[in-house]
PDB file of C-alpha atoms in Angstrom:
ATOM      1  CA  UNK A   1     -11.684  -8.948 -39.309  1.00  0.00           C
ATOM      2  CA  UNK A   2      -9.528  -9.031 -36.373  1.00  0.00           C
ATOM      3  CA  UNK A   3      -5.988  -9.949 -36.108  1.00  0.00           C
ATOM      4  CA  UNK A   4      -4.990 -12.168 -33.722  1.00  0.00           C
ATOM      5  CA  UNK A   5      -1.945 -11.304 -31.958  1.00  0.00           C
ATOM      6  CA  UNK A   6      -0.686 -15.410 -32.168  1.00  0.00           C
ATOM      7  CA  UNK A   7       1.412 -15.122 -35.388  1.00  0.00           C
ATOM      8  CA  UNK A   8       4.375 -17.559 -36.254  1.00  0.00           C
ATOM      9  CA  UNK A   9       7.344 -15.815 -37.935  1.00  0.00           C
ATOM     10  CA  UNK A  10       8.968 -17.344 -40.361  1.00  0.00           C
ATOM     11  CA  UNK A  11      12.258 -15.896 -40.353  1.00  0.00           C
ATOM     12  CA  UNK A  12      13.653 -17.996 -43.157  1.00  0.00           C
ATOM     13  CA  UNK A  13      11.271 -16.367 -45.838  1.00  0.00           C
ATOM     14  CA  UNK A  14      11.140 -12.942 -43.208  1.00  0.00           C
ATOM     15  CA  UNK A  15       7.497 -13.461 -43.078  1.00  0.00           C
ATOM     16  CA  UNK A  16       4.636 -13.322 -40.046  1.00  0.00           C
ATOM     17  CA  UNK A  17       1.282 -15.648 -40.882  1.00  0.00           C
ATOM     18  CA  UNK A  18      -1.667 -13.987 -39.014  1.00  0.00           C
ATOM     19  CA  UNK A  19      -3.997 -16.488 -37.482  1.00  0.00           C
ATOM     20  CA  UNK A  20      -8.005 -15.320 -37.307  1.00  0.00           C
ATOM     21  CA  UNK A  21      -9.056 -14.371 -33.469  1.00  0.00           C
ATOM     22  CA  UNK A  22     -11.013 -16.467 -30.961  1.00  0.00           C
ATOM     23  CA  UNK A  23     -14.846 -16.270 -31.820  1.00  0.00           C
ATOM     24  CA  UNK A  24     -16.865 -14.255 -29.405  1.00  0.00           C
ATOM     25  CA  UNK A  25     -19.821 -15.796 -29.517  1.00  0.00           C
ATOM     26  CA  UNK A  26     -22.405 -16.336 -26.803  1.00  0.00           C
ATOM     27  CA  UNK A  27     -22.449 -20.220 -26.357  1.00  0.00           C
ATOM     28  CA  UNK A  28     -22.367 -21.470 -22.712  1.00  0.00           C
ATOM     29  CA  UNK A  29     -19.800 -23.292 -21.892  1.00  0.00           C
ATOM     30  CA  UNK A  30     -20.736 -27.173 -20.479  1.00  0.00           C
ATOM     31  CA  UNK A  31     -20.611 -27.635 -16.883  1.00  0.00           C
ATOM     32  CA  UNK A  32     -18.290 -30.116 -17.086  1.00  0.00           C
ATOM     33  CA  UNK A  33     -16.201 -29.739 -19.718  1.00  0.00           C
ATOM     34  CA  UNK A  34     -13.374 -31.668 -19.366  1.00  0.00           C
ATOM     35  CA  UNK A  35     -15.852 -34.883 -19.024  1.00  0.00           C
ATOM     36  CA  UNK A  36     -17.482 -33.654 -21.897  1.00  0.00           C
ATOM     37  CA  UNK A  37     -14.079 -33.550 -23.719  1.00  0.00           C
ATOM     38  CA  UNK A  38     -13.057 -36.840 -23.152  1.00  0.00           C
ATOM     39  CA  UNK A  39     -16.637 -38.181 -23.913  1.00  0.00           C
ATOM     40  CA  UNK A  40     -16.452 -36.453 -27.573  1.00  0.00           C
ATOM     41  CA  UNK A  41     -18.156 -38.722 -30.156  1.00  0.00           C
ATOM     42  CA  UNK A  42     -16.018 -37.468 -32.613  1.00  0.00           C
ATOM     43  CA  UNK A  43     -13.034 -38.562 -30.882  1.00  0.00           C
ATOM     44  CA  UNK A  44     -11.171 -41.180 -32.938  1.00  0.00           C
ATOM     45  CA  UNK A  45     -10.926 -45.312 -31.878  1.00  0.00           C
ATOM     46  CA  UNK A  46      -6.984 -44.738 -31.825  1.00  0.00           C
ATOM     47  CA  UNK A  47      -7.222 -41.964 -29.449  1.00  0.00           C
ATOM     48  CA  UNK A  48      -9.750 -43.892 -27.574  1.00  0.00           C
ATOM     49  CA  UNK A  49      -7.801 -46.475 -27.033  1.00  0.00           C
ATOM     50  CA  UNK A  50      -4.319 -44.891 -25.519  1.00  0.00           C
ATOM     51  CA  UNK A  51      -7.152 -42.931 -22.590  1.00  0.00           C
ATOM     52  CA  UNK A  52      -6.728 -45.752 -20.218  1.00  0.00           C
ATOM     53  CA  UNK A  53      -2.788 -45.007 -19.818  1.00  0.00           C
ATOM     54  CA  UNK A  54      -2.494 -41.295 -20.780  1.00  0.00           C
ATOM     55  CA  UNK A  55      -5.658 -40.703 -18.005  1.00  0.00           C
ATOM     56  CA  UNK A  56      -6.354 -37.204 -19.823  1.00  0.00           C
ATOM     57  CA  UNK A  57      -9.365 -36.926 -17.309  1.00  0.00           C
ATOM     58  CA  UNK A  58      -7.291 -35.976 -14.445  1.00  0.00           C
ATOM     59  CA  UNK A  59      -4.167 -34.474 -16.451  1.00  0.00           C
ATOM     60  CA  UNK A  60      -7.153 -31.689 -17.927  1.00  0.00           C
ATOM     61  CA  UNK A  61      -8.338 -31.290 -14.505  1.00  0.00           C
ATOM     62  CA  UNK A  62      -4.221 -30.818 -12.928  1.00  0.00           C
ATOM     63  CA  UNK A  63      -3.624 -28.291 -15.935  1.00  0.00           C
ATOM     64  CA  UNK A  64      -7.149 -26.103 -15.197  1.00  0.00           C
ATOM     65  CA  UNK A  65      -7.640 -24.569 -18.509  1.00  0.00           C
ATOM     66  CA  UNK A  66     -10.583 -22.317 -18.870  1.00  0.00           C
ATOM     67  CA  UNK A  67     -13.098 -21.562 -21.057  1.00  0.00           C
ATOM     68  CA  UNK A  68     -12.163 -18.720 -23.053  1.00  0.00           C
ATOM     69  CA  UNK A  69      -8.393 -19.473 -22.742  1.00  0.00           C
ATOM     70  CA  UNK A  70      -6.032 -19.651 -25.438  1.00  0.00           C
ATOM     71  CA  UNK A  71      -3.425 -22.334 -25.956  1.00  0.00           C
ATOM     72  CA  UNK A  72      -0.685 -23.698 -28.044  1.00  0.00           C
ATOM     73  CA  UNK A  73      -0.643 -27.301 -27.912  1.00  0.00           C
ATOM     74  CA  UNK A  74       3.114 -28.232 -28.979  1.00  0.00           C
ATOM     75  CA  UNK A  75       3.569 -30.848 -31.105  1.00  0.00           C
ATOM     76  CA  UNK A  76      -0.224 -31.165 -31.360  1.00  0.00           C
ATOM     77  CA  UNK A  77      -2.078 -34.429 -31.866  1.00  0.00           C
ATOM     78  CA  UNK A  78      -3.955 -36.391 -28.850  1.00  0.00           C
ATOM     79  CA  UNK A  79      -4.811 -33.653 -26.847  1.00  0.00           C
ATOM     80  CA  UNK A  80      -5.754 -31.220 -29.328  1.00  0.00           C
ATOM     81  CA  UNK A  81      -9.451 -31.634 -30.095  1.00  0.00           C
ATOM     82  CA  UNK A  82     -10.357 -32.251 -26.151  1.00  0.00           C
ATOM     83  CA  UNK A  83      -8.202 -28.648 -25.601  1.00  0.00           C
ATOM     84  CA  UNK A  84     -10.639 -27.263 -27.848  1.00  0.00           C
ATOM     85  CA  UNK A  85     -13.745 -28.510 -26.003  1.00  0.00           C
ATOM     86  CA  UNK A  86     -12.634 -27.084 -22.904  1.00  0.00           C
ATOM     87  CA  UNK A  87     -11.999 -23.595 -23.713  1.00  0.00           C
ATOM     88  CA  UNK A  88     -14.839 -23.336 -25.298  1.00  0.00           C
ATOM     89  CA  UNK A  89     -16.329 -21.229 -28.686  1.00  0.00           C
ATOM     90  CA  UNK A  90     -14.726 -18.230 -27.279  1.00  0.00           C
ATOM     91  CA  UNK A  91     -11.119 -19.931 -27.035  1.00  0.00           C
ATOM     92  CA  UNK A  92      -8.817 -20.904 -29.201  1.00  0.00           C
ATOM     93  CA  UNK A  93      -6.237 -23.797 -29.452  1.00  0.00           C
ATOM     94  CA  UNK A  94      -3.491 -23.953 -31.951  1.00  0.00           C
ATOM     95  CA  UNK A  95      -1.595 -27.420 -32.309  1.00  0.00           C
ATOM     96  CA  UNK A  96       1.873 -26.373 -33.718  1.00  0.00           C
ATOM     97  CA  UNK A  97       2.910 -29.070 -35.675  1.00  0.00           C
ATOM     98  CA  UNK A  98       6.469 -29.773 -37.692  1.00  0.00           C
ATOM     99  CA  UNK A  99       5.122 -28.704 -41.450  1.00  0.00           C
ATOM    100  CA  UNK A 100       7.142 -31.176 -43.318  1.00  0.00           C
ATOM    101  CA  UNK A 101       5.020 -34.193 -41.155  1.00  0.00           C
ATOM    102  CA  UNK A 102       1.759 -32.448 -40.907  1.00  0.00           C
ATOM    103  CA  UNK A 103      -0.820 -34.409 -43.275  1.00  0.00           C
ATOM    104  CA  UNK A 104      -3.926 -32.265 -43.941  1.00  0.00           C
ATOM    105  CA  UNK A 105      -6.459 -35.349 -44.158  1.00  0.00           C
ATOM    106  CA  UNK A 106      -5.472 -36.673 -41.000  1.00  0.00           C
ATOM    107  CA  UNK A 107      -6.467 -33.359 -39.083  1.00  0.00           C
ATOM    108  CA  UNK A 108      -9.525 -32.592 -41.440  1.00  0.00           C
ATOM    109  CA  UNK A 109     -12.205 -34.642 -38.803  1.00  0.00           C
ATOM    110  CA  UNK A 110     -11.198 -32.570 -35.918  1.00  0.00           C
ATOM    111  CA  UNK A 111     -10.651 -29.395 -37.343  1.00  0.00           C
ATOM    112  CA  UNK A 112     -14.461 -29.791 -38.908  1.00  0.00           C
ATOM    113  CA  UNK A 113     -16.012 -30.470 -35.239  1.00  0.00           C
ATOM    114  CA  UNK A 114     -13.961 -28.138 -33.066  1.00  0.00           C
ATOM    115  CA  UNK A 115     -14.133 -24.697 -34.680  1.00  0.00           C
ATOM    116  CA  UNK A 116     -11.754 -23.765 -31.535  1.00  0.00           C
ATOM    117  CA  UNK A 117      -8.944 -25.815 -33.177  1.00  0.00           C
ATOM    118  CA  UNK A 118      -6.445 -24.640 -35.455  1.00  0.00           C
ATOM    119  CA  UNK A 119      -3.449 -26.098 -36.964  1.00  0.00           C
ATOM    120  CA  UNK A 120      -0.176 -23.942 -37.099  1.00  0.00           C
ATOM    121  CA  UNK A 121       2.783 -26.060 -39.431  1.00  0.00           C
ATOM    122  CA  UNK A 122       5.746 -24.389 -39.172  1.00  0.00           C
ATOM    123  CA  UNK A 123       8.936 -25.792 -39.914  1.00  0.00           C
ATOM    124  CA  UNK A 124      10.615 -26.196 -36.005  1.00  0.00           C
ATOM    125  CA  UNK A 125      13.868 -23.437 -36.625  1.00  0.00           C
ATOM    126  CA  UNK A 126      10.797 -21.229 -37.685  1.00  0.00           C
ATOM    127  CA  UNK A 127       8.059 -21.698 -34.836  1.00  0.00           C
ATOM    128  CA  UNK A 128       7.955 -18.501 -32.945  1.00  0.00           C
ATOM    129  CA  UNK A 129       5.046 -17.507 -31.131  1.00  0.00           C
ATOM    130  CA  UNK A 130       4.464 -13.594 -30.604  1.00  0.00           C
ATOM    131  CA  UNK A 131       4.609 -12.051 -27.645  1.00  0.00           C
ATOM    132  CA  UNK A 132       1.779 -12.080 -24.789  1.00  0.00           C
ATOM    133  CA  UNK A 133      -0.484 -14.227 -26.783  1.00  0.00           C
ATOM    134  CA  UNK A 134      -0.962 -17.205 -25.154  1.00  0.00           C
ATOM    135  CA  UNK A 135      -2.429 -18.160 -21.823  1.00  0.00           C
ATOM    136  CA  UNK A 136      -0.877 -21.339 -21.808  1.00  0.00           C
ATOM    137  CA  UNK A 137       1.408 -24.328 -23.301  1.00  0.00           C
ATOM    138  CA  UNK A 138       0.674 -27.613 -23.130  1.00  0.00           C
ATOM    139  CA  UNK A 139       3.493 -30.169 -24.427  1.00  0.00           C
ATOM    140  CA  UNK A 140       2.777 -33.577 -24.405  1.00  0.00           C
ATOM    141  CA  UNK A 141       5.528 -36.222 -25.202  1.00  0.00           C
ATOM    142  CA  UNK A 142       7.832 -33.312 -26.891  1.00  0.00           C
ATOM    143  CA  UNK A 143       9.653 -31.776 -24.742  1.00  0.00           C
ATOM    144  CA  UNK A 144      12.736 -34.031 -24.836  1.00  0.00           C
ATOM    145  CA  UNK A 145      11.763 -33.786 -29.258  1.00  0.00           C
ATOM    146  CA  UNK A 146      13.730 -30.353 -28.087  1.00  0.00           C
ATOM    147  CA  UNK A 147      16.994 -32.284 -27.743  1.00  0.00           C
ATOM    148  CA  UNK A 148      16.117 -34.855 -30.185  1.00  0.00           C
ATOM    149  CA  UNK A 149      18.041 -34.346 -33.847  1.00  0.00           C
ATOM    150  CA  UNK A 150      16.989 -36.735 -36.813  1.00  0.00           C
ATOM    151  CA  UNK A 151      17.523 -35.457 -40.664  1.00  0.00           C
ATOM    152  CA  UNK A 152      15.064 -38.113 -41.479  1.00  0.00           C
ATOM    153  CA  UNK A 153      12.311 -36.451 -39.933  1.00  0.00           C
ATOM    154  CA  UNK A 154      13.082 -32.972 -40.697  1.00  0.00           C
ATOM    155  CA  UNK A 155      14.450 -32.569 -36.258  1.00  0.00           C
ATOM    156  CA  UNK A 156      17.216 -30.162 -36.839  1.00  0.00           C
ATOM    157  CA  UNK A 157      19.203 -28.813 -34.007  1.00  0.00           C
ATOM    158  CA  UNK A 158      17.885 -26.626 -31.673  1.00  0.00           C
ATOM    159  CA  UNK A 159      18.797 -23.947 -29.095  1.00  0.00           C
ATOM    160  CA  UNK A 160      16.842 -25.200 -26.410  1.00  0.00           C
ATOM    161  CA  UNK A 161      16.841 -22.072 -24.151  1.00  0.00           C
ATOM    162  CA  UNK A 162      16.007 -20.048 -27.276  1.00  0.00           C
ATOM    163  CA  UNK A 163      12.911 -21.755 -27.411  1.00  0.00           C
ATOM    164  CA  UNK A 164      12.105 -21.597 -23.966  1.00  0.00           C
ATOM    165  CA  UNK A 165      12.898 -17.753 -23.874  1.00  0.00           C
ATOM    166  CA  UNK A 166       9.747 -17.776 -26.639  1.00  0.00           C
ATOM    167  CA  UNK A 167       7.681 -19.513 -24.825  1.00  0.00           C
ATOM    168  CA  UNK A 168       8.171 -17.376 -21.705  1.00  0.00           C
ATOM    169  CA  UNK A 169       8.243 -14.095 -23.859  1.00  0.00           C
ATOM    170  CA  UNK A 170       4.600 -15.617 -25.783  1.00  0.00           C
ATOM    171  CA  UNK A 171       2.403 -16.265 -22.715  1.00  0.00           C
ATOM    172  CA  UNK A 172       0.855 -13.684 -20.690  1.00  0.00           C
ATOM    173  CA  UNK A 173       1.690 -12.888 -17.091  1.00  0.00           C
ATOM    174  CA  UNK A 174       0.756 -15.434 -14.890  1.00  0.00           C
ATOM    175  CA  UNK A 175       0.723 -17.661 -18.060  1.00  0.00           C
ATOM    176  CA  UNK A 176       1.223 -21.545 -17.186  1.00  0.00           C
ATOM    177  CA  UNK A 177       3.177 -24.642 -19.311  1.00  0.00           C
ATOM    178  CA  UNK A 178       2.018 -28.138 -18.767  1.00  0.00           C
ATOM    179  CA  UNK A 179       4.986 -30.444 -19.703  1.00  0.00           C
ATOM    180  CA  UNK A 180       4.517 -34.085 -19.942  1.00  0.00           C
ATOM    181  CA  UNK A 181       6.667 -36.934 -21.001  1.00  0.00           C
ATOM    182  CA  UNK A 182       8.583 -39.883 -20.292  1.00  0.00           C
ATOM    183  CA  UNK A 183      10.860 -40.352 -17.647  1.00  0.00           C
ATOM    184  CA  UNK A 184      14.411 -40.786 -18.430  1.00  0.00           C
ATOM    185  CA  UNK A 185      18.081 -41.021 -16.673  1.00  0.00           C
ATOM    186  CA  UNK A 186      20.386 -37.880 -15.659  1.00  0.00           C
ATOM    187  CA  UNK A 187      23.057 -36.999 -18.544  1.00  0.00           C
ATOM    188  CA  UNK A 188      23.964 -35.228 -21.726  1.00  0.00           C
ATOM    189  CA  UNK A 189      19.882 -34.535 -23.197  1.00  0.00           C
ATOM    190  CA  UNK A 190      20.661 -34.787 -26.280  1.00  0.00           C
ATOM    191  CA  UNK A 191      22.259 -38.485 -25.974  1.00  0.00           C
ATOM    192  CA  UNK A 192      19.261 -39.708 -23.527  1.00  0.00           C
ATOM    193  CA  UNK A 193      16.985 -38.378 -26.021  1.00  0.00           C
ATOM    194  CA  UNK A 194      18.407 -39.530 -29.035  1.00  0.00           C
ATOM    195  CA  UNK A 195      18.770 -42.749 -27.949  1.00  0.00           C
ATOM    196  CA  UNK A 196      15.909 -43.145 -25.478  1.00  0.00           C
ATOM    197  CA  UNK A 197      13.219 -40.609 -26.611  1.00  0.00           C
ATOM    198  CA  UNK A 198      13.195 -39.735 -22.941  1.00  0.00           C
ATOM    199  CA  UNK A 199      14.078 -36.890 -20.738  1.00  0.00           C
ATOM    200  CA  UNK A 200      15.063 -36.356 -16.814  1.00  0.00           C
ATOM    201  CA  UNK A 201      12.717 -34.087 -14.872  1.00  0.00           C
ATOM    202  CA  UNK A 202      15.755 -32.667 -13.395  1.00  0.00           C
ATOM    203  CA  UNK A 203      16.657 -31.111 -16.327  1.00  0.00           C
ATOM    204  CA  UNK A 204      13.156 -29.972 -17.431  1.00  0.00           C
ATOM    205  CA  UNK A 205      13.271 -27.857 -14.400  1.00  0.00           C
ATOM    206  CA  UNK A 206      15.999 -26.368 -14.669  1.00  0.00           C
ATOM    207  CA  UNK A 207      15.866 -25.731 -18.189  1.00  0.00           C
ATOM    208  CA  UNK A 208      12.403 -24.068 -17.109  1.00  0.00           C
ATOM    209  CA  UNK A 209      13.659 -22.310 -14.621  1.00  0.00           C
ATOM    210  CA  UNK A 210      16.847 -20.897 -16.219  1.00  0.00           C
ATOM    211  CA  UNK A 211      14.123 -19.388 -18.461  1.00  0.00           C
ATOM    212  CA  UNK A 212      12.290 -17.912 -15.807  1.00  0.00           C
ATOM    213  CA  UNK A 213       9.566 -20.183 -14.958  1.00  0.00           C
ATOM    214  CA  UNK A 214       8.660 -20.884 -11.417  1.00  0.00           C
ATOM    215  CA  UNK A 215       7.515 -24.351 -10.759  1.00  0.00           C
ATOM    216  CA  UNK A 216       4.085 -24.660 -10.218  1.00  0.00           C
ATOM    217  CA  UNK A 217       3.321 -28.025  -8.627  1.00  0.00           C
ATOM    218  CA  UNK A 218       3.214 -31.985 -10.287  1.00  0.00           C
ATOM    219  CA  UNK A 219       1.327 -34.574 -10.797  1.00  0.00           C
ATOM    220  CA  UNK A 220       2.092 -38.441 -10.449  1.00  0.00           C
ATOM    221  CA  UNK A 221      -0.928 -39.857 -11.928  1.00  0.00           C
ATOM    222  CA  UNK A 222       1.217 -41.583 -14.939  1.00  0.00           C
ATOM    223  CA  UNK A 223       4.180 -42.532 -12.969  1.00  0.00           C
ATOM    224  CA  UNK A 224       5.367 -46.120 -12.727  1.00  0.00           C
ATOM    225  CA  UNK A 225       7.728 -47.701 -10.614  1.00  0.00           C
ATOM    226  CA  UNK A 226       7.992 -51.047 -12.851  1.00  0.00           C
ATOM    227  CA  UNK A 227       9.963 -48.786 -16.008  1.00  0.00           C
ATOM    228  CA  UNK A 228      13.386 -48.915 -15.180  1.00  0.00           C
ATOM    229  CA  UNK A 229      14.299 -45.434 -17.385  1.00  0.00           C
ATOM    230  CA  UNK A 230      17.168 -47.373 -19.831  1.00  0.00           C
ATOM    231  CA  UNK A 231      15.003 -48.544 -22.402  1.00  0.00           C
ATOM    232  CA  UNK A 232      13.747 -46.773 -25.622  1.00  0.00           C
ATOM    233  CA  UNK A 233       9.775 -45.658 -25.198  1.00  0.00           C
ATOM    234  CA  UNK A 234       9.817 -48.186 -28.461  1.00  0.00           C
ATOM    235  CA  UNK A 235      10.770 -51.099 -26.865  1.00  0.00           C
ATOM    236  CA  UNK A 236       7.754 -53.646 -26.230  1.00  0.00           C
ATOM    237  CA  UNK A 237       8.221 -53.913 -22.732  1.00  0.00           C
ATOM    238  CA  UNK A 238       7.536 -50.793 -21.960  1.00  0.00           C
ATOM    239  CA  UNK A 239       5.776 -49.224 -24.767  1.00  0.00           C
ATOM    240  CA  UNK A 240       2.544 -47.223 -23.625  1.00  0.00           C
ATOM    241  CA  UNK A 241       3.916 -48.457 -20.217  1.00  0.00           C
ATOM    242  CA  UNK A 242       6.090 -45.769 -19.046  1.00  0.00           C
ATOM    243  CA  UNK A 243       6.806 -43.474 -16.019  1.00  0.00           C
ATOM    244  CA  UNK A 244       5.732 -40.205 -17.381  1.00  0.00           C
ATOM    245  CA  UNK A 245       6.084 -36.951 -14.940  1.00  0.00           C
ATOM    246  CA  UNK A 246       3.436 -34.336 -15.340  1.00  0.00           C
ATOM    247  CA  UNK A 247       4.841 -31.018 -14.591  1.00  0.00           C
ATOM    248  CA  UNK A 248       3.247 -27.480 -14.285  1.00  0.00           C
ATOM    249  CA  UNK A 249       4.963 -23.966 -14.508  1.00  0.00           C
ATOM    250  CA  UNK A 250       4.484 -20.337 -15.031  1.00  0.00           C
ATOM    251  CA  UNK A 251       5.579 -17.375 -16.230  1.00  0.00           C
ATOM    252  CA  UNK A 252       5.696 -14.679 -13.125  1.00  0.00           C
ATOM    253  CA  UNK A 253       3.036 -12.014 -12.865  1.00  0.00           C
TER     254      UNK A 253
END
């Protein structure tokens, strides 16, 4: 059987896990699949019920995946299954999730409908993706989980550019990274996230860029002018209600 090239190394134990390749079957893909991805069956209630705020409709259609493509979804969770759908029985999405949280039953439904999805738990200072493996990334609410540092869920401290300098090295020329999250006020990152579970789209582009990125364009369809940035994402005033900035990037051909 074929290798894929995606492999995690876990330099801890000075180990590489080998993932199995996309399938290359001959299904056709639907011609709509991102409407077909939101309209999944097996989608769960919960999920279901945070689409009317996180609008993955048009954030699907502003990061124009493809059939075939393959993708890490960071952090993993809402958008995983639906990232499946889209690229299709020939592509592959791998949620990379922090191993010490991941809970097998929880991801058994949607790993048993969407033989495109896989799950990749790997503690975070060992999540490494191999080099020109990946068309894209797709974080959703973790970027700023970067900067964030909590012993009590297994967050250590990370070297943010370190990370970055993976992700660039791990896509493919002309690669792209969707990052989306919430909204937060200029300052140290690692104080507005720890405190706020937020970050400032200032510094997500130039973190991006120091890597290497270019920016790629934005979206505003979950911005809101009523969250006034200085509140935790927790809070019940603003909880499911926050600005969130959609941002695209990519690696240079």
């Amino acid at each position: 059987m074929k290798r894929s090239a995606v492999l995690f190394m876990l330099a801890v134990a000075g180990l590489a896990i080998p993932v199995d390749a996309p399938a290359r079957g001959s299904g056709g893909a639907s011609p709509d699949p991102i409407a077909a991805a939101v309209a999944d069956k097996t989608r769960s209630e919960a999920d279901r019920a945070l689409d009317e705020g996180r609008k993955p409709a048009q954030i699907l259609a502003f990061a124009a995946f493809k059939p075939g493509q393959v993708i890490a979804d960071w952090g993993g969770g809402y958008y995983s299954a639906m990232l499946a759908d889209v690229v299709g029985p020939k592509g592959r999405v791998y949620a990379v999730v922090n191993g010490s949280r991941w809970k097998a039953d929880e991801w058994e439904p949607a790993l048993k409908a969407h033989p495109a999805l896989r799950v990749l738990a790997v503690p975070p200072l060992a999540q490494a993706l191999a080099p020109a493996s990946l068309d894209a990334i797709f974080a959703n609410f973790e970027y700023h989980d970067l900067y964030w540092e909590s012993e009590k869920y297994d967050y250590p401290h990370r070297e943010v550019p370190r990370v970055l300098a993976n992700w660039f090295a791990a896509l493919k020329p002309g690669g792209s990274v969707i990052i989306i999250d919430h909204a937060g006020p200029a300052g140290d990152p690692r104080v507005v996230a720890g405190q706020l579970h937020r970050i400032d789209p200032a510094r997500v582009r130039a973190d991006m860029a120091q890597a290497g990125f270019v920016f790629d364009g934005e979206s505003a369809v979950l911005a809101r002018s009523d969250d006034p940035h200085t509140l935790p994402i927790f809070d019940a005033s603003v909880r499911g209600k926050t600005d969130r900035f959609v941002l695209k990037f990519r690696r240079p051909l």
